[in-house]
Amino acid sequence: MRNTSLHRHEKKQLSAYFGILLCTASLNLHASFEEAEDFFNLSFEELLNVSIDSATKTATNISKVPAPVTSFSRTEIASLGVRYLHELLEYVPGYQVKRYANYQQQYSVTARGLSDGASSKKILFLLDGHPINDPRTGGDQNLYNYSVEHIERIEIIRGPGSAIYGSNAFTGVVNIIPRKAATRVIVGIGNELNTDIFAQGHGEIGEFTSNIQANYIDSQGDEFLLPDTFSSAFVATNDPFKQYSVHWSLQNENIKVAVDRRYLDSKEFYAVQRVSNKYNRSKHKVWFASAEYKANWWADTQSTVSVDFTDVKIQSGSQSTPVGTFSQISEPASDEPLYGVGFLNANRIHVNLFNNTQFSEQQSLQYGLSWHKNKETKAQGLTNFDISDIESQTIPIRYYPNLDVPISIGSRDGQYAIGAMVQYQLTQGDWFWILGGRLDDYDEFGQQFTPRLGLTYSVNDETDVKLLYGEAFRAPDLSEVSLINGVTRAGNPGLTYEYIDTVDLIAQYTGDKLLMSFNVFYNKYHSPIIEGLYQGKLSFINGEDSESYGVEAEAKLFLSNHTWLRIAATKQFE
């Protein structure tokens, strides 16, 4: 339980990854300085002329994009001094980041104050346009401690995105665009870090460009003095972790293939909201692969066919009771606390067809189909005391010192869904219109339609006013409906969709040196999925409708080519 090293085969994998990287790239330690020089040589107009893809799936200038949006370039990210994705998202108006205690390195991201506990289920995370949310929980577990060194650019949409992406794009969309065409090595140590190594290289293979990047972090963690979960005392603890991540891509003008591998090993601190230095330990292993093909099958129409696969394996150990709880009623007698290890594995396959027909410079039509399947492949627990004896109050309670009696904690179900979307964009003089919608059909929950309407009026060359209406939904995930045999928790197979109606009114100014936006929003929540009791256990239920509204403001001022100022603020009312 207390082994602090990576498994031997994982060490070999990591050595191989860095070996390939260093052998295939001619490392240039001055690359980052050259990139910074290129950035500072840009004009203010070029710096402010940002194009956003995520809001419409087409490249749209930020002045016309029909959504409240925040973006960060590579140089902006570097200048902020942040290390991980969750730290970067704290700079986004309307987004909130909190640390939770289900896993040692768990940070939950929510938008506009709408929280779903600890797993960021209401925000869709994309890796280069492909969904990366966990197939079983719908959360962001696959991006814990994601290093910003991997990121070339990031686009953050505030508000609903289901009219394009379907479920999970409930209150926001985060699209991470990985770095490409760079060669560098970065080594960091200090404070809680024992080692932080990031290396990247690229090269040409025939008509293809290959990019590879790898990161390894060994952290001793911070020191904490926390209330002991199982007594009235305080306990000293740390949150150490080791992780590696590798991203590789191969692409040309029409074809793109990418593979992403992540591993995170953390211990001590909190697990399932309980402190235990001896028993708390979690491991996350993620494989993600995607393939795209772009073609012009019809005149004025570009089509993209993509397939991606996500595989997640989570192993988590935690302590549930104080030492000695069952010492007098167990057989054989043991004063060990109740503790266990859970294995939660799941995968997803996702297929998407997207078409963009450009009728003229003023009119375009986007339409597509998607299909995905989420599958829980393993949901099993091992405990040192018999759970059925504890629940039925059978004495003596059987004790298993080797944790060799497995129990099912999930029904190993699957979810199937198909979706169809359409979107029309029209420019008429100073007016820009967008109208679209998406129909999703889940095998368990039926159909859900989510429309979107956007209108942008250009007051002059610098000022735009936008009025947006959108709806979004989230389907219950496998962890919410299929959990079984939990000591204190249970799944609720009777859950149904939660959905939201949103109105945004945005005023945006894009000047010579200033980009500024002010947004007023209103949200109406329907059948929200919240924590509640089901069959006497803590579970999830569909709650009562509610509403909220608020304001968001953001400004970016370029004082010189070497100095800029960014301000963001949010105020929410209920």
XYZ file of C-alpha atoms in Angstrom:
574
model
C 0.000 0.000 0.000
C 2.864 2.423 0.741
C 5.070 1.763 -2.295
C 6.174 5.216 -3.490
C 7.805 4.209 -6.769
C 6.353 3.752 -10.226
C 5.912 0.176 -11.383
C 8.889 -1.197 -13.228
C 7.113 -1.435 -16.583
C 5.850 2.137 -16.154
C 9.429 3.325 -15.601
C 10.476 1.524 -18.775
C 7.606 3.132 -20.690
C 8.615 6.570 -19.451
C 12.274 6.023 -20.366
C 11.217 4.857 -23.819
C 9.011 7.906 -24.367
C 11.801 10.335 -23.505
C 14.312 8.262 -25.465
C 12.186 8.445 -28.603
C 11.695 12.157 -28.097
C 15.391 12.931 -27.661
C 16.440 10.697 -30.546
C 13.951 12.036 -33.081
C 14.332 15.746 -32.371
C 17.218 18.136 -32.626
C 16.736 19.970 -29.360
C 17.013 23.736 -29.483
C 17.068 25.383 -26.072
C 16.533 28.807 -27.643
C 13.157 27.873 -29.167
C 11.050 29.394 -26.397
C 12.953 32.686 -26.647
C 12.363 32.787 -30.393
C 8.636 32.187 -29.862
C 8.487 35.041 -27.346
C 10.315 37.340 -29.776
C 7.826 36.450 -32.533
C 4.964 37.289 -30.180
C 6.386 40.672 -29.200
C 6.920 41.554 -32.859
C 3.193 41.199 -33.586
C 1.113 44.337 -33.981
C -1.628 45.156 -31.472
C -4.167 44.473 -34.206
C -2.794 40.972 -34.705
C -2.739 40.326 -30.956
C -6.413 41.286 -30.623
C -7.562 39.571 -33.820
C -8.357 36.251 -32.112
C -10.155 33.474 -33.993
C -12.347 31.035 -32.016
C -13.280 27.559 -33.306
C -15.102 25.967 -30.357
C -18.242 28.131 -30.295
C -19.407 27.277 -33.835
C -16.938 24.583 -34.998
C -15.828 27.113 -37.634
C -13.114 29.753 -37.355
C -14.926 32.904 -36.178
C -13.423 36.245 -35.167
C -13.873 36.924 -31.473
C -15.884 40.058 -32.247
C -18.571 37.924 -33.956
C -18.424 34.657 -32.020
C -21.933 33.977 -30.629
C -20.936 33.168 -27.048
C -19.178 34.632 -24.017
C -15.632 33.400 -24.616
C -12.177 33.639 -23.075
C -8.979 32.519 -24.790
C -5.347 32.258 -23.758
C -2.420 32.139 -26.181
C 0.812 30.265 -25.446
C 2.616 33.436 -24.371
C -0.266 34.593 -22.174
C -0.264 31.224 -20.406
C 3.489 31.398 -19.824
C 3.285 34.957 -18.468
C 0.680 33.996 -15.839
C 3.120 31.673 -14.090
C 0.610 28.840 -13.638
C 1.647 25.188 -13.723
C -1.618 23.245 -14.146
C -4.863 23.558 -16.103
C -7.026 24.089 -13.014
C -4.854 27.083 -12.025
C -5.300 28.632 -15.472
C -9.090 28.269 -15.344
C -9.184 30.366 -12.171
C -8.510 33.395 -14.424
C -11.718 32.857 -16.425
C -14.706 35.027 -15.454
C -17.670 32.900 -14.400
C -15.508 29.824 -13.721
C -14.828 28.585 -10.184
C -12.157 26.069 -9.141
C -12.298 24.214 -5.829
C -10.238 21.438 -4.359
C -12.254 18.378 -3.325
C -11.391 15.394 -1.175
C -12.548 12.328 -3.097
C -9.087 11.950 -4.635
C -5.814 13.462 -3.457
C -5.278 15.661 -6.545
C -8.911 16.444 -7.337
C -9.859 19.954 -8.433
C -13.414 20.590 -9.557
C -14.236 23.243 -12.143
C -17.711 24.768 -12.262
C -19.231 27.594 -14.279
C -21.566 30.331 -13.125
C -21.875 28.872 -9.643
C -23.608 25.687 -10.752
C -21.735 22.911 -8.967
C -22.279 19.171 -9.255
C -20.048 18.180 -6.396
C -16.502 17.242 -7.167
C -16.225 16.105 -10.763
C -16.820 19.017 -13.198
C -19.600 17.096 -14.942
C -21.379 20.162 -16.286
C -18.413 21.361 -18.378
C -17.336 19.598 -21.558
C -13.556 19.236 -21.893
C -12.117 18.809 -25.377
C -8.607 17.838 -26.418
C -8.081 19.370 -29.846
C -11.833 19.242 -30.423
C -12.369 15.678 -29.103
C -14.285 14.932 -25.851
C -12.005 13.856 -23.009
C -14.457 13.704 -20.055
C -14.409 10.487 -18.061
C -16.680 7.828 -19.695
C -18.037 6.611 -16.345
C -18.460 9.797 -14.286
C -18.596 12.478 -16.981
C -16.030 14.468 -14.981
C -12.531 15.817 -15.574
C -10.543 13.045 -13.832
C -8.529 12.552 -17.019
C -7.073 16.064 -16.671
C -6.016 16.169 -13.000
C -2.776 18.177 -12.725
C -2.658 18.629 -16.512
C 0.502 20.636 -17.236
C -0.030 23.891 -19.146
C 3.257 23.191 -20.949
C 1.196 20.877 -23.180
C -1.089 23.753 -24.252
C -0.570 25.968 -27.293
C -3.916 27.718 -26.963
C -7.077 27.241 -24.944
C -10.621 28.386 -25.679
C -13.191 28.604 -22.876
C -16.891 29.012 -23.685
C -19.120 30.285 -20.895
C -22.690 29.086 -21.219
C -24.476 26.227 -23.013
C -22.863 24.252 -25.840
C -25.197 21.262 -26.219
C -26.597 22.600 -29.526
C -23.229 21.580 -31.022
C -21.686 19.030 -28.679
C -24.565 17.320 -26.859
C -24.418 16.192 -23.212
C -21.979 17.662 -20.656
C -21.663 20.982 -22.569
C -24.072 22.263 -19.925
C -22.559 25.467 -18.550
C -19.308 25.607 -20.492
C -16.857 24.132 -22.987
C -13.063 24.028 -22.584
C -11.059 23.214 -25.715
C -7.350 22.471 -25.227
C -5.197 22.836 -28.356
C -1.859 20.992 -27.839
C 1.482 22.537 -28.735
C 3.017 21.734 -32.100
C 6.135 22.558 -34.116
C 8.296 23.369 -31.098
C 11.538 21.856 -29.811
C 12.610 22.417 -26.228
C 13.494 20.912 -22.848
C 12.431 22.434 -19.510
C 13.654 21.207 -16.114
C 12.206 22.511 -12.858
C 12.872 21.806 -9.188
C 12.110 23.585 -5.930
C 9.479 24.055 -3.242
C 7.347 20.891 -3.232
C 8.740 19.687 -6.578
C 11.461 17.057 -6.606
C 11.456 16.889 -10.409
C 9.513 18.504 -13.257
C 10.787 17.666 -16.743
C 9.050 18.665 -19.959
C 10.467 17.879 -23.403
C 9.069 18.409 -26.877
C 10.220 17.752 -30.426
C 8.926 17.635 -33.967
C 10.017 16.442 -37.385
C 8.925 15.586 -40.904
C 8.032 12.059 -42.002
C 7.358 12.247 -45.723
C 4.342 14.496 -46.199
C 3.438 14.239 -42.500
C 4.524 16.323 -39.522
C 5.170 14.465 -36.280
C 4.970 16.134 -32.851
C 5.755 14.528 -29.516
C 5.833 15.966 -26.008
C 6.331 14.360 -22.611
C 6.148 15.525 -19.008
C 7.276 13.835 -15.783
C 6.584 15.269 -12.323
C 7.685 13.932 -8.945
C 6.279 16.049 -6.107
C 6.650 15.577 -2.367
C 3.517 17.666 -1.932
C 2.601 20.311 0.581
C 2.467 19.813 4.341
C -0.912 19.969 6.104
C -2.207 19.729 9.672
C -5.786 18.496 9.356
C -8.561 17.359 11.697
C -8.371 13.584 12.003
C -11.463 12.000 10.438
C -11.513 9.215 13.026
C -10.686 11.072 16.251
C -10.732 14.530 17.834
C -7.000 15.000 17.241
C -5.143 16.597 14.348
C -2.948 14.659 11.933
C 0.060 15.808 9.925
C -0.152 14.755 6.280
C 1.143 15.482 2.777
C -0.253 15.185 -0.746
C 2.686 13.705 -2.724
C 2.225 12.508 -6.280
C 4.052 11.242 -9.326
C 2.756 11.585 -12.843
C 3.751 11.403 -16.468
C 1.963 12.420 -19.630
C 2.836 11.907 -23.279
C 1.141 13.407 -26.317
C 2.021 12.383 -29.891
C 0.448 13.473 -33.155
C 1.008 12.846 -36.852
C -0.735 14.965 -39.458
C -0.806 16.440 -42.916
C -3.325 18.629 -44.686
C -6.120 16.022 -44.597
C -5.217 13.441 -41.946
C -4.499 13.784 -38.236
C -3.785 11.009 -35.743
C -3.070 11.618 -32.052
C -2.360 9.503 -28.975
C -2.357 10.775 -25.389
C -1.189 8.773 -22.367
C -1.474 9.941 -18.733
C -0.577 8.327 -15.413
C -1.056 9.821 -11.930
C -0.097 8.141 -8.650
C -1.007 9.998 -5.431
C -1.352 9.073 -1.762
C -2.039 10.203 1.825
C -4.074 13.429 2.321
C -7.818 12.927 1.639
C -9.589 10.047 -0.121
C -13.379 9.800 -0.139
C -13.266 12.839 2.188
C -11.302 10.989 4.880
C -7.702 11.579 6.015
C -5.443 8.525 6.250
C -1.686 8.434 5.695
C -1.545 4.642 5.719
C -4.450 3.595 3.506
C -5.225 6.474 1.116
C -3.802 5.857 -2.355
C -5.105 6.394 -5.893
C -3.839 5.677 -9.377
C -5.283 7.063 -12.622
C -4.319 5.594 -15.986
C -5.704 7.121 -19.185
C -5.295 6.262 -22.854
C -6.794 8.564 -25.465
C -6.509 8.125 -29.241
C -8.137 10.041 -32.087
C -8.100 10.022 -35.881
C -9.485 12.624 -38.313
C -9.904 12.739 -42.069
C -10.878 15.914 -43.935
C -12.246 15.824 -47.477
C -14.122 17.968 -49.983
C -16.671 15.466 -51.257
C -18.991 18.147 -52.605
C -18.433 21.603 -54.033
C -18.046 24.286 -51.348
C -18.365 21.635 -48.617
C -15.636 20.445 -46.299
C -16.327 17.249 -44.361
C -14.495 15.874 -41.335
C -14.834 12.287 -40.170
C -13.354 11.526 -36.756
C -13.097 8.581 -34.388
C -11.746 8.741 -30.851
C -11.321 6.210 -28.069
C -10.873 6.850 -24.341
C -9.867 4.206 -21.813
C -9.695 5.021 -18.089
C -8.540 2.823 -15.208
C -8.823 4.126 -11.640
C -7.603 2.325 -8.518
C -8.433 4.003 -5.225
C -7.842 2.899 -1.642
C -9.254 4.519 1.490
C -10.006 4.003 5.179
C -13.656 3.946 6.318
C -13.679 3.432 10.123
C -11.403 4.070 13.125
C -8.877 1.479 14.236
C -10.440 -1.220 16.458
C -14.059 -0.726 15.362
C -14.606 -4.479 14.818
C -11.902 -5.893 17.103
C -14.424 -7.533 19.468
C -16.877 -8.799 16.838
C -14.667 -10.007 13.962
C -13.442 -13.479 13.057
C -10.539 -13.913 13.129
C -10.282 -10.975 15.510
C -8.588 -7.875 14.111
C -8.253 -4.294 15.301
C -7.625 -3.029 11.766
C -9.957 -0.304 10.498
C -12.336 -1.064 7.689
C -10.489 -0.184 4.504
C -10.709 -1.182 0.891
C -9.536 -0.702 -2.655
C -11.855 0.082 -5.561
C -11.228 -0.582 -9.250
C -13.255 1.571 -11.640
C -12.555 1.058 -15.346
C -14.479 2.466 -18.283
C -14.060 3.332 -21.945
C -15.769 5.298 -24.672
C -15.799 5.133 -28.444
C -17.010 8.242 -30.249
C -17.642 8.655 -33.990
C -18.453 12.016 -35.543
C -19.226 13.381 -39.020
C -19.170 17.168 -39.444
C -19.867 19.107 -42.649
C -19.409 22.790 -43.406
C -21.039 24.121 -46.595
C -20.038 27.658 -47.556
C -22.748 29.083 -49.838
C -21.056 32.495 -50.000
C -18.964 34.789 -47.832
C -22.175 35.721 -46.018
C -23.879 32.328 -45.632
C -22.812 28.923 -44.387
C -24.440 25.767 -43.085
C -22.969 23.249 -40.650
C -24.508 19.826 -40.060
C -23.393 16.496 -38.712
C -24.028 13.206 -36.976
C -22.382 11.571 -33.970
C -22.557 8.279 -32.107
C -20.908 7.243 -28.888
C -20.912 4.395 -26.412
C -19.804 4.651 -22.767
C -19.011 1.318 -21.144
C -18.215 0.474 -17.522
C -15.770 -2.431 -17.914
C -14.903 -3.003 -14.263
C -16.471 -1.785 -11.014
C -15.131 -3.929 -8.214
C -14.093 -3.459 -4.609
C -11.913 -5.373 -2.164
C -12.334 -4.887 1.592
C -10.753 -6.414 4.691
C -14.111 -6.990 6.421
C -17.158 -8.591 4.837
C -19.487 -5.799 3.674
C -22.581 -8.028 3.614
C -21.979 -8.959 7.277
C -21.686 -5.277 8.213
C -24.857 -4.270 6.336
C -26.901 -7.181 7.743
C -25.331 -6.777 11.235
C -24.218 -10.403 11.190
C -21.810 -11.255 14.022
C -19.054 -12.307 13.881
C -18.015 -10.158 10.924
C -15.690 -12.084 8.668
C -12.189 -10.622 8.362
C -10.088 -11.011 5.181
C -6.488 -9.920 5.852
C -5.534 -10.335 2.175
C -8.501 -8.444 0.722
C -9.230 -11.508 -1.396
C -13.051 -11.447 -1.585
C -14.222 -9.080 -4.352
C -17.603 -7.370 -4.419
C -19.320 -5.664 -7.331
C -19.833 -1.930 -6.869
C -21.245 -1.254 -10.337
C -23.557 -3.020 -12.749
C -21.067 -2.722 -15.647
C -23.685 -1.060 -17.808
C -23.240 0.754 -21.097
C -24.778 3.905 -22.552
C -25.479 4.434 -26.244
C -26.409 7.724 -27.844
C -26.775 9.180 -31.320
C -26.956 12.879 -32.120
C -27.676 15.099 -35.126
C -26.906 18.823 -35.311
C -27.513 21.657 -37.775
C -26.401 25.297 -37.680
C -26.964 28.217 -40.067
C -24.795 31.360 -40.092
C -25.708 34.556 -41.951
C -24.079 37.976 -42.222
C -26.257 40.884 -43.384
C -24.440 44.193 -43.276
C -23.802 44.979 -39.614
C -25.871 41.992 -38.432
C -24.629 38.454 -37.827
C -27.171 35.677 -37.197
C -26.724 32.119 -36.035
C -29.520 29.560 -35.659
C -29.080 25.916 -34.827
C -30.044 22.932 -32.775
C -29.201 19.368 -31.914
C -31.273 16.245 -31.265
C -29.786 13.547 -29.015
C -31.298 10.137 -28.393
C -30.048 8.008 -25.457
C -31.057 4.367 -25.206
C -31.935 4.769 -21.498
C -33.343 8.295 -21.319
C -34.977 9.009 -24.685
C -34.646 12.134 -26.833
C -33.588 15.675 -25.972
C -33.543 18.679 -28.353
C -31.376 21.724 -27.610
C -31.755 24.870 -29.766
C -29.534 27.949 -30.016
C -30.152 31.435 -31.431
C -27.555 34.197 -31.605
C -27.599 37.761 -32.918
C -24.621 40.119 -33.161
C -24.899 43.787 -34.155
C -21.752 45.749 -35.055
C -22.311 49.265 -33.750
C -19.031 50.377 -35.328
C -15.612 48.904 -36.115
C -14.767 48.546 -32.402
C -18.085 47.818 -30.659
C -20.413 44.818 -30.911
C -23.598 43.899 -29.042
C -24.681 40.260 -28.818
C -27.946 38.656 -27.737
C -27.867 34.894 -27.261
C -30.385 32.235 -26.277
C -29.345 28.636 -25.753
C -30.406 25.427 -24.092
C -28.261 22.577 -22.834
C -28.691 19.206 -21.153
C -26.738 16.577 -19.294
C -27.611 12.891 -19.313
C -27.092 10.960 -16.048
C -23.732 9.204 -16.133
C -22.948 5.599 -15.291
C -21.646 6.406 -11.801
C -24.963 8.064 -10.931
C -27.246 5.257 -12.097
C -25.286 2.000 -11.777
C -23.550 2.108 -8.365
C -24.479 -0.947 -6.280
C -23.373 -2.533 -2.997
C -22.153 0.773 -1.580
C -21.990 0.946 2.208
C -23.421 4.476 2.339
C -24.104 5.329 -1.341
C -26.279 3.901 -4.103
C -27.007 4.574 -7.752
C -30.418 5.794 -8.883
C -31.581 4.126 -12.130
C -34.637 6.408 -12.152
C -32.665 9.567 -12.945
C -33.495 11.559 -16.067
C -31.982 14.486 -17.972
C -31.223 17.811 -16.339
C -31.400 20.813 -18.666
C -30.940 24.576 -18.654
C -32.211 27.643 -20.533
C -29.753 30.539 -20.805
C -29.944 34.127 -22.078
C -26.779 36.228 -22.524
C -26.529 39.929 -23.365
C -22.956 40.949 -24.243
C -21.313 44.284 -25.015
C -17.826 43.921 -26.495
C -15.188 46.481 -27.426
C -12.142 45.685 -29.571
C -9.884 48.730 -29.920
C -6.323 49.326 -30.994
C -4.893 48.150 -27.668
C -7.926 47.020 -25.676
C -10.261 44.015 -25.749
C -13.126 44.364 -23.276
C -16.451 42.579 -22.747
C -19.341 42.891 -20.309
C -21.957 40.158 -20.055
C -25.294 39.810 -18.255
C -26.689 36.266 -18.077
C -29.833 34.501 -16.852
C -30.122 30.748 -16.206
C -33.194 28.592 -15.613
C -32.423 25.062 -14.375
C -34.855 22.213 -14.924
C -34.764 18.872 -13.038
C -31.209 19.476 -11.755
C -29.329 16.345 -10.728
C -28.418 16.868 -7.081
C -27.408 14.756 -4.102
C -30.297 13.188 -2.185
C -31.539 9.972 -0.607
C -32.539 6.939 -2.676
C -33.675 3.770 -0.895
C -32.241 5.126 2.354
C -28.752 5.769 0.964
C -26.975 8.867 -0.289
C -27.489 9.038 -4.039
C -28.553 11.428 -6.806
C -32.058 12.657 -7.544
C -33.718 15.137 -9.889
C -34.364 18.243 -7.805
C -36.690 21.214 -8.134
C -36.320 23.886 -10.806
C -34.274 26.961 -9.898
C -32.831 30.066 -11.525
C -29.869 32.416 -11.251
C -28.447 35.463 -12.956
C -25.230 37.443 -12.867
C -22.677 39.616 -14.613
C -19.232 38.841 -16.030
C -16.573 41.331 -17.133
C -13.198 40.868 -18.778
C -10.595 43.285 -20.147
C -7.214 42.831 -21.814
C -5.059 45.946 -22.254
C -1.788 45.922 -24.214
C 0.329 48.709 -22.729
C 3.289 47.897 -24.996
C 4.565 44.962 -26.990
C 6.132 43.673 -23.781
C 3.469 44.597 -21.216
C -0.209 43.728 -20.952
C -2.873 43.814 -18.273
C -5.763 41.387 -17.835
C -8.752 41.909 -15.530
C -11.680 39.527 -14.946
C -14.636 39.766 -12.556
C -17.860 37.855 -11.849
C -20.894 38.545 -9.694
C -23.734 36.068 -9.405
C -27.193 36.473 -7.869
C -29.773 33.851 -7.004
